[in-house]
Tab-separated table of C-alpha atoms in Angstrom:
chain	number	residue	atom	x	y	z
A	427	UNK	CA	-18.919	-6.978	-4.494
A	428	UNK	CA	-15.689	-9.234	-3.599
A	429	UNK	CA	-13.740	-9.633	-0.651
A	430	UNK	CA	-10.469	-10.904	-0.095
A	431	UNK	CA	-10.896	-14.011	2.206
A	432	UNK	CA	-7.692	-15.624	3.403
A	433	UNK	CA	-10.082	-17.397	5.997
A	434	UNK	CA	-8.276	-15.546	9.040
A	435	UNK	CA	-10.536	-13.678	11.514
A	436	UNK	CA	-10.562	-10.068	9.856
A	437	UNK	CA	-10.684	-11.378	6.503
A	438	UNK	CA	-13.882	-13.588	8.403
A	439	UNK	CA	-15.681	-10.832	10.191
A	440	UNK	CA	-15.353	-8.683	6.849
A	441	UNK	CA	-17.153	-11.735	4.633
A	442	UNK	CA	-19.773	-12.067	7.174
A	443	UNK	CA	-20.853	-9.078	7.225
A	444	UNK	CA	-20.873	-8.329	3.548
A	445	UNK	CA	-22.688	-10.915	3.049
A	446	UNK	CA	-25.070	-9.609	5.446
A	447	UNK	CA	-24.867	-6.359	3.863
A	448	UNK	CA	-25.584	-7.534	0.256
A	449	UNK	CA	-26.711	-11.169	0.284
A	450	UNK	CA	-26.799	-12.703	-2.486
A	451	UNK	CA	-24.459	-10.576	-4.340
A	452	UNK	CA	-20.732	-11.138	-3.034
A	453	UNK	CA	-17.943	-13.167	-4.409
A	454	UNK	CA	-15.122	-14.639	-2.061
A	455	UNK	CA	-11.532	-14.248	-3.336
A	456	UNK	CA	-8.677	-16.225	-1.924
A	457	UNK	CA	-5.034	-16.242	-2.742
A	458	UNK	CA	-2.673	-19.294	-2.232
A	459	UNK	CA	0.573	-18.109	-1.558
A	460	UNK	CA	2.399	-21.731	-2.001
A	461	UNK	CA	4.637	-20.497	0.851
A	462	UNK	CA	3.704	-22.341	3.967
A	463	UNK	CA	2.325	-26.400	4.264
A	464	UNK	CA	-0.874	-24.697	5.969
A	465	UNK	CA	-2.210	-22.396	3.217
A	466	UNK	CA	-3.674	-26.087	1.592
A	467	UNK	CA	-5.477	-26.084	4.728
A	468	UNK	CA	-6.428	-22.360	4.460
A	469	UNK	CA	-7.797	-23.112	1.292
A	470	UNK	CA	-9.951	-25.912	2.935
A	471	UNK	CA	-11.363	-24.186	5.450
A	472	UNK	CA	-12.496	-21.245	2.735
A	473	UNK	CA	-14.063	-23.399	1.111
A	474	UNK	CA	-15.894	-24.657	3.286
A	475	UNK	CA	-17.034	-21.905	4.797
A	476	UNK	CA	-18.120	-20.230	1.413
A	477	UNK	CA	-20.033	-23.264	0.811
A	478	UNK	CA	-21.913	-23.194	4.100
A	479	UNK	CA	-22.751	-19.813	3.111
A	480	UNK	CA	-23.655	-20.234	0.094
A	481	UNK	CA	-20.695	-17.435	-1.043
A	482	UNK	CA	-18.858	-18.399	-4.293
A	483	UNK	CA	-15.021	-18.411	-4.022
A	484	UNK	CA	-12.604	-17.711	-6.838
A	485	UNK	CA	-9.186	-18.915	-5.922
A	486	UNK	CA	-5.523	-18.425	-7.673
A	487	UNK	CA	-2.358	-20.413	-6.803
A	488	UNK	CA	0.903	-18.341	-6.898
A	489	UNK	CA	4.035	-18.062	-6.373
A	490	UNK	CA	5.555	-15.284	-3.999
A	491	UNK	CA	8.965	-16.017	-3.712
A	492	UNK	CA	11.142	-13.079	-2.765
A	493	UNK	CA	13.607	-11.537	-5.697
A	494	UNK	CA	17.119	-11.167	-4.627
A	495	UNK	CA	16.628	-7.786	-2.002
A	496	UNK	CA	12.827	-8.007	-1.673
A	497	UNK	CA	11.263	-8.442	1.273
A	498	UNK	CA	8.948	-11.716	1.623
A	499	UNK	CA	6.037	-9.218	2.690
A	500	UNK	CA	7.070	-7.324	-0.050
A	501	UNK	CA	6.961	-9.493	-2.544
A	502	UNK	CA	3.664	-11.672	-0.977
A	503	UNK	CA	1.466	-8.400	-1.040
A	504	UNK	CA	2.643	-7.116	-4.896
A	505	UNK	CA	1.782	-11.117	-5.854
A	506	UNK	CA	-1.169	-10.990	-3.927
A	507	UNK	CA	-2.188	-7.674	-5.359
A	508	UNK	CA	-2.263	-8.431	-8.637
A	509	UNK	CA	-4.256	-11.816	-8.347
A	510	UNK	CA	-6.948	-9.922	-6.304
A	511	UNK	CA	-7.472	-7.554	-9.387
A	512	UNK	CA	-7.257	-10.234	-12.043
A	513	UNK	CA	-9.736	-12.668	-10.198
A	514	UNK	CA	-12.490	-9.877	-8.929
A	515	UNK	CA	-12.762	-8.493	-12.799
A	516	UNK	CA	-13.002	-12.380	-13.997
A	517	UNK	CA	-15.667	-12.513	-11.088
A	518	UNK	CA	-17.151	-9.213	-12.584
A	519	UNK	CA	-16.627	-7.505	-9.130
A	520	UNK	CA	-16.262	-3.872	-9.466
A	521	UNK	CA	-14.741	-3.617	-5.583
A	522	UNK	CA	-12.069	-5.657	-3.824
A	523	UNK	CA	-12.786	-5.429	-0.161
A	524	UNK	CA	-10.305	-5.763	2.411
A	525	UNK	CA	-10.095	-6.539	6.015
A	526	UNK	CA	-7.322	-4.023	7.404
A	527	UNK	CA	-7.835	-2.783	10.117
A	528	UNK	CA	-6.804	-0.033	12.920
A	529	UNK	CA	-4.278	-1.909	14.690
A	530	UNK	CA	-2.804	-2.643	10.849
A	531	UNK	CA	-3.109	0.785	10.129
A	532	UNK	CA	-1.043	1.488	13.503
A	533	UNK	CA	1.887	-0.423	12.472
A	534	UNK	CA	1.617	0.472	8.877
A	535	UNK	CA	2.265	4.165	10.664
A	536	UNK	CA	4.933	2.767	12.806
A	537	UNK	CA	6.643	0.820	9.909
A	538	UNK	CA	6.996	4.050	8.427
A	539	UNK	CA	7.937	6.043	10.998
A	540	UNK	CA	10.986	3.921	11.622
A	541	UNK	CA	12.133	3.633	7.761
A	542	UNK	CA	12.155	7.624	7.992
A	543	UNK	CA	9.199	7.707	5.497
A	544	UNK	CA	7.710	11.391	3.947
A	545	UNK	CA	4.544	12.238	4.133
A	546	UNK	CA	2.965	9.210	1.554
A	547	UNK	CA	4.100	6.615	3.925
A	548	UNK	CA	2.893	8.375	7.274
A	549	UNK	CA	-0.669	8.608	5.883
A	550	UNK	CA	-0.507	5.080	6.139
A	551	UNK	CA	-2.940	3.005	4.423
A	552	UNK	CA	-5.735	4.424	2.352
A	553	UNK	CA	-9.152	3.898	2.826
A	554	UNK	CA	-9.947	3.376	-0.772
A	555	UNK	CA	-7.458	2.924	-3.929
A	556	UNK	CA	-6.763	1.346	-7.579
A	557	UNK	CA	-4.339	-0.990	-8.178
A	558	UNK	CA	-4.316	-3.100	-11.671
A	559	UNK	CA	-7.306	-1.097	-12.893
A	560	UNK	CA	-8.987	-2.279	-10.120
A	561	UNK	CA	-10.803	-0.717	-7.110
A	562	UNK	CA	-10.013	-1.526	-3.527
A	563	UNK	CA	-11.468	-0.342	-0.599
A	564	UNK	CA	-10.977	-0.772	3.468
A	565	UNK	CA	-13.671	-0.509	5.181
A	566	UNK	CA	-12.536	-1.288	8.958
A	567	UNK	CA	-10.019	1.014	9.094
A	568	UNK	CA	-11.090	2.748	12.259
A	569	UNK	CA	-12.709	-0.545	14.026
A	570	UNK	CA	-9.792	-2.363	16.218
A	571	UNK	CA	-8.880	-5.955	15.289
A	572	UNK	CA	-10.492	-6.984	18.813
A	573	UNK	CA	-13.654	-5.847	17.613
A	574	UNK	CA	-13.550	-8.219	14.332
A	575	UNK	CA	-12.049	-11.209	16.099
A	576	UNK	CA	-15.487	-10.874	19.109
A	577	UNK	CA	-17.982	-10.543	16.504
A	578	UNK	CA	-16.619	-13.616	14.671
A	579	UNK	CA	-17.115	-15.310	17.839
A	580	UNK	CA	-20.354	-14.015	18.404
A	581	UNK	CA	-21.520	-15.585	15.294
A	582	UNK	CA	-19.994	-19.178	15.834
A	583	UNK	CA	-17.888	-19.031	12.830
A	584	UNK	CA	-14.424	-20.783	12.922
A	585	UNK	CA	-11.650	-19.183	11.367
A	586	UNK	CA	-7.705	-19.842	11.152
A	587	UNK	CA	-4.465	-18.024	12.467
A	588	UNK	CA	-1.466	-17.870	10.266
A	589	UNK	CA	1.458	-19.510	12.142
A	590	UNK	CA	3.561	-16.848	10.796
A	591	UNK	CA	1.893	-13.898	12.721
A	592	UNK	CA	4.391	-15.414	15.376
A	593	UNK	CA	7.483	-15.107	13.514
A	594	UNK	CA	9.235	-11.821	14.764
A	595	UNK	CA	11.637	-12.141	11.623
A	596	UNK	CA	9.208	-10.599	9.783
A	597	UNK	CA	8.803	-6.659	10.742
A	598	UNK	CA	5.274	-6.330	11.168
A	599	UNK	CA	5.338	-9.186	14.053
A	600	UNK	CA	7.926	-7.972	15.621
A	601	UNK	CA	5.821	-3.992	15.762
A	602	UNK	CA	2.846	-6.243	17.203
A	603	UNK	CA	4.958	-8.288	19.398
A	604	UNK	CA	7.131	-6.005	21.470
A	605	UNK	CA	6.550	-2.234	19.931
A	606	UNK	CA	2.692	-1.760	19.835
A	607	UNK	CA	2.930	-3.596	23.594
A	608	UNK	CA	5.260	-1.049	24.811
A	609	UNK	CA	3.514	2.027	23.281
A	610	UNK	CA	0.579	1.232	24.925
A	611	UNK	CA	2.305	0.947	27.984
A	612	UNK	CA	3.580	4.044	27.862
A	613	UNK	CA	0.753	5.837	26.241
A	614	UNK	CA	-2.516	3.429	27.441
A	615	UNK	CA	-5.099	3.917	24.246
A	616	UNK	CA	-2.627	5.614	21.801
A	617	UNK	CA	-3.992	4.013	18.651
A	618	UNK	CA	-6.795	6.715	17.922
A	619	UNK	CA	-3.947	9.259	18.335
A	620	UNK	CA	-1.497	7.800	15.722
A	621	UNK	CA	-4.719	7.054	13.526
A	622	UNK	CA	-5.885	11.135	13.677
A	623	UNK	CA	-1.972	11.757	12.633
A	624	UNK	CA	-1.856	9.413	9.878
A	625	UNK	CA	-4.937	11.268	8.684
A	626	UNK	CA	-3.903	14.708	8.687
A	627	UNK	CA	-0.544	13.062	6.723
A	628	UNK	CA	-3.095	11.914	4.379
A	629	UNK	CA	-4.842	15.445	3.760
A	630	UNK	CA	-1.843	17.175	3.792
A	631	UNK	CA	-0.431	14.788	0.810
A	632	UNK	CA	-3.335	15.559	-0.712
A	633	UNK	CA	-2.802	18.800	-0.916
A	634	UNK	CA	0.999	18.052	-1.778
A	635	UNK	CA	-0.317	16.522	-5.050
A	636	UNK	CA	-3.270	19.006	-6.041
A	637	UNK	CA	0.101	21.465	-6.047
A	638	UNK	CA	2.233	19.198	-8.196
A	639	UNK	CA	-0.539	18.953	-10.780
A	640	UNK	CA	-0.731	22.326	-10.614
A	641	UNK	CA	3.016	22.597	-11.256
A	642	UNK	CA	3.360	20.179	-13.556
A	643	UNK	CA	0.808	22.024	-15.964
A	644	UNK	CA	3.508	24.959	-15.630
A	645	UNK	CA	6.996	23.250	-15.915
A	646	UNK	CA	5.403	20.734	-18.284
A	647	UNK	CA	5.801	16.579	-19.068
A	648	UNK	CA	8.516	16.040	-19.339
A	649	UNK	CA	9.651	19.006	-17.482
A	650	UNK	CA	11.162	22.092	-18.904
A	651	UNK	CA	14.682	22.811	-16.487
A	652	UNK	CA	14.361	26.240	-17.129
A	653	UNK	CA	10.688	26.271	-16.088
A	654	UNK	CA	11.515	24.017	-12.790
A	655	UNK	CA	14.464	26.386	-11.912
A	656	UNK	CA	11.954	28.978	-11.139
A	657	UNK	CA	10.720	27.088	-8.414
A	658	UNK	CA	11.365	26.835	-4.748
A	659	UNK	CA	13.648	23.900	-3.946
A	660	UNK	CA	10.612	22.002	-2.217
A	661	UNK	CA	8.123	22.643	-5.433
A	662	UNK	CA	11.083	21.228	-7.319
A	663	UNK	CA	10.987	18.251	-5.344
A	664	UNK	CA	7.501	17.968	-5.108
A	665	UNK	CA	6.620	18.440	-8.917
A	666	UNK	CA	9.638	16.069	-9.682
A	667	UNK	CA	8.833	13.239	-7.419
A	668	UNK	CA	4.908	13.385	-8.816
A	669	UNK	CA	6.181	13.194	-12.069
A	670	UNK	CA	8.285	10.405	-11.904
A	671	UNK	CA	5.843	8.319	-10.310
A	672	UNK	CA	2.703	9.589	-12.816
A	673	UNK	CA	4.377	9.042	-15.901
A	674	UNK	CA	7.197	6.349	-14.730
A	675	UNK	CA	5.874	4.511	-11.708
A	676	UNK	CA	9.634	4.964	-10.273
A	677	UNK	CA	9.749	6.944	-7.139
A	678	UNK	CA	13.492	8.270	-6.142
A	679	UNK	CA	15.380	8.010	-2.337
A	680	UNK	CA	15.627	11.223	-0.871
A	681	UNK	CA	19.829	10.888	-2.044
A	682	UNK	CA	18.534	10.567	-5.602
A	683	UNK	CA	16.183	13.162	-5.445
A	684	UNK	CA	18.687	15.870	-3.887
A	685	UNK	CA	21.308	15.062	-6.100
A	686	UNK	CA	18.587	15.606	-8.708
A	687	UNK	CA	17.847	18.823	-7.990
A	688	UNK	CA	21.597	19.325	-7.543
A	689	UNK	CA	22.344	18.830	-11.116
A	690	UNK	CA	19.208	20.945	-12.417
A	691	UNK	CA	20.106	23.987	-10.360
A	692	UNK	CA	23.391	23.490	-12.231
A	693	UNK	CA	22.460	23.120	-15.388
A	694	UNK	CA	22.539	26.672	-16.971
A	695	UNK	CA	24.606	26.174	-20.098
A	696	UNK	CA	23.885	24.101	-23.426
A	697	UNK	CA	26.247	22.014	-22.866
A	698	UNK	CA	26.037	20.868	-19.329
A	699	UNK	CA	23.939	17.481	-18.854
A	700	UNK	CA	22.401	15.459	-16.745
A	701	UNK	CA	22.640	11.764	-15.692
A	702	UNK	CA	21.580	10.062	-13.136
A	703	UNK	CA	20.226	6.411	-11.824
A	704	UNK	CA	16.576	6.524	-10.350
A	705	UNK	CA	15.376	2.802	-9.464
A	706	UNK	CA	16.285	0.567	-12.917
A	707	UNK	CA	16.261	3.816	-15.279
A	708	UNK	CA	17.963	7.088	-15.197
A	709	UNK	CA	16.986	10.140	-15.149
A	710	UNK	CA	18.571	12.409	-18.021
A	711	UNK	CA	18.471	16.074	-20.122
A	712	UNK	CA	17.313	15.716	-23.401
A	713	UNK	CA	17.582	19.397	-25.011
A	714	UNK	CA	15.829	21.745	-22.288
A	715	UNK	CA	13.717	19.133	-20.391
A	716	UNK	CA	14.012	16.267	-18.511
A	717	UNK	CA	13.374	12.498	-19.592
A	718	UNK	CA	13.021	9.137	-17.663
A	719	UNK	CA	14.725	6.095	-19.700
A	720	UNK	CA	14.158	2.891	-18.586
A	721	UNK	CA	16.919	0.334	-18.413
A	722	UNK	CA	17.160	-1.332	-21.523
């Protein structure tokens, strides 16, 4: 068993009691950003506390610089992502666990409910997932972060805070720092709500893709147009949108997606085509079905 240590408090509480859980028989994993002068000291204090414990700690050094239009959090969690999964299976860990928990999952829901997001998004995070081949699971996701941060205390064990949880120019801070106060002035104990919401999201995606399968075995992969045109608009979406992400791992805006289904409502003759731009590919007819080609 692994689990992703940065050294904060959840990532602390979650170590402990794994450890307690399986002693003897978890790895530590920490991830070096290279973005801030304190993650050396991070580092450190992992460490040391592994040591004391008598944990083993796998560490990678990376850098998660932003692309031109990508998000710093964006681009720190796909960096630290992929390290995760590459250092649990040299570890031989067949589980990555991490220490999320419900007041994350609460602004993951709010994140998303201000970015307009569909139903994927407003499920929030998932308990348990692959990424990388690898498995990840959260196990805290109901337990608030108050809970983790006391029983850290209770146990004597140090841990750091991130001087960037302060930063409101990042989004999540600014959710903790003046949203999640003001929803909970004006609904006192509303987490457990949002939390039962972002689970029936979750089922009902669930059932969302158990229907795409099922219409993707009809229309095919790549889809026959014909075959899709005999769906309801929202099965057209639905199937498309699954398929896209199964087979491409592109997912389209809503704009692209409409426009999509536009052209293939459209497209009754031999001649008539289709052509459009779905993240850096396009989406295109090629004879009575529809292809994804990737930017060359």
């Amino acid at each position: 068993m692994a689990v992703a240590y940065s050294a904060g408090a959840d990532s602390t509480a979650l170590l402990l009691a794994v450890q307690r859980q399986w002693r003897g028989r978890v790895v530590a994993l920490h991830v070096h950003h290279g973005l801030q002068a304190a993650a050396d000291d991070f580092e450190a204090r992992a460490q040391a506390l592994c040591a004391s414990l008598g944990i083993e700690l796998h560490s990678a050094r990376l850098d998660a610089t932003p692309s031109p239009g990508q998000s710093p959090e964006d681009a720190a969690r796909i960096a630290r992502y992929g390290a995760l999964a590459q250092l649990a299976q040299q570890a031989g860990a067949a589980c990555v666990l991490l220490g999320q928990h419900a007041d994350d999952q609460v602004e993951t829901l709010l994140l998303a409910l201000s970015r307009g997001a569909g139903l994927p998004g407003l499920a929030a995070m998932p308990g348990r997932f692959m990424r990388h081949g690898m498995c990840f699971g959260r196990p805290f996701l109901d337990l608030p972060g108050a809970t983790l941060r006391a029983y850290v205390t209770s146990q004597s064990v140090a841990f750091v805070t991130d001087p960037t949880n302060a930063d409101e120019r990042y989004t999540r801070n600014r959710i903790r720092a003046v949203l999640s106060p003001a929803w909970e002035r004006c609904f006192p104990g509303y987490r457990p709500m949002l939390l039962r919401s972002a689970r029936h999201a979750a089922q009902a995606q669930s059932l969302l893709e158990d229907l795409a399968r099922l219409d993707l075995e009809r229309v095919g992969s790549p889809p026959s147009i014909a075959a899709l045109q005999t769906l309801a608009r929202e099965r057209q979406a639905n199937v498309v949108r699954y398929w896209l992400r199964t087979s491409a791992q592109v997912a389209p805006s809503a704009a692209q997606l409409g426009e999509l289904l536009d052209q293939v409502g459209c497209c009754t003759t031999r001649g008539h085509s289709i052509w459009l731009k779905v993240a850096n590919g396009f989406v295109c007819r090629s004879g009575d079905r529809l292809v994804y080609r990737p930017s060359i």
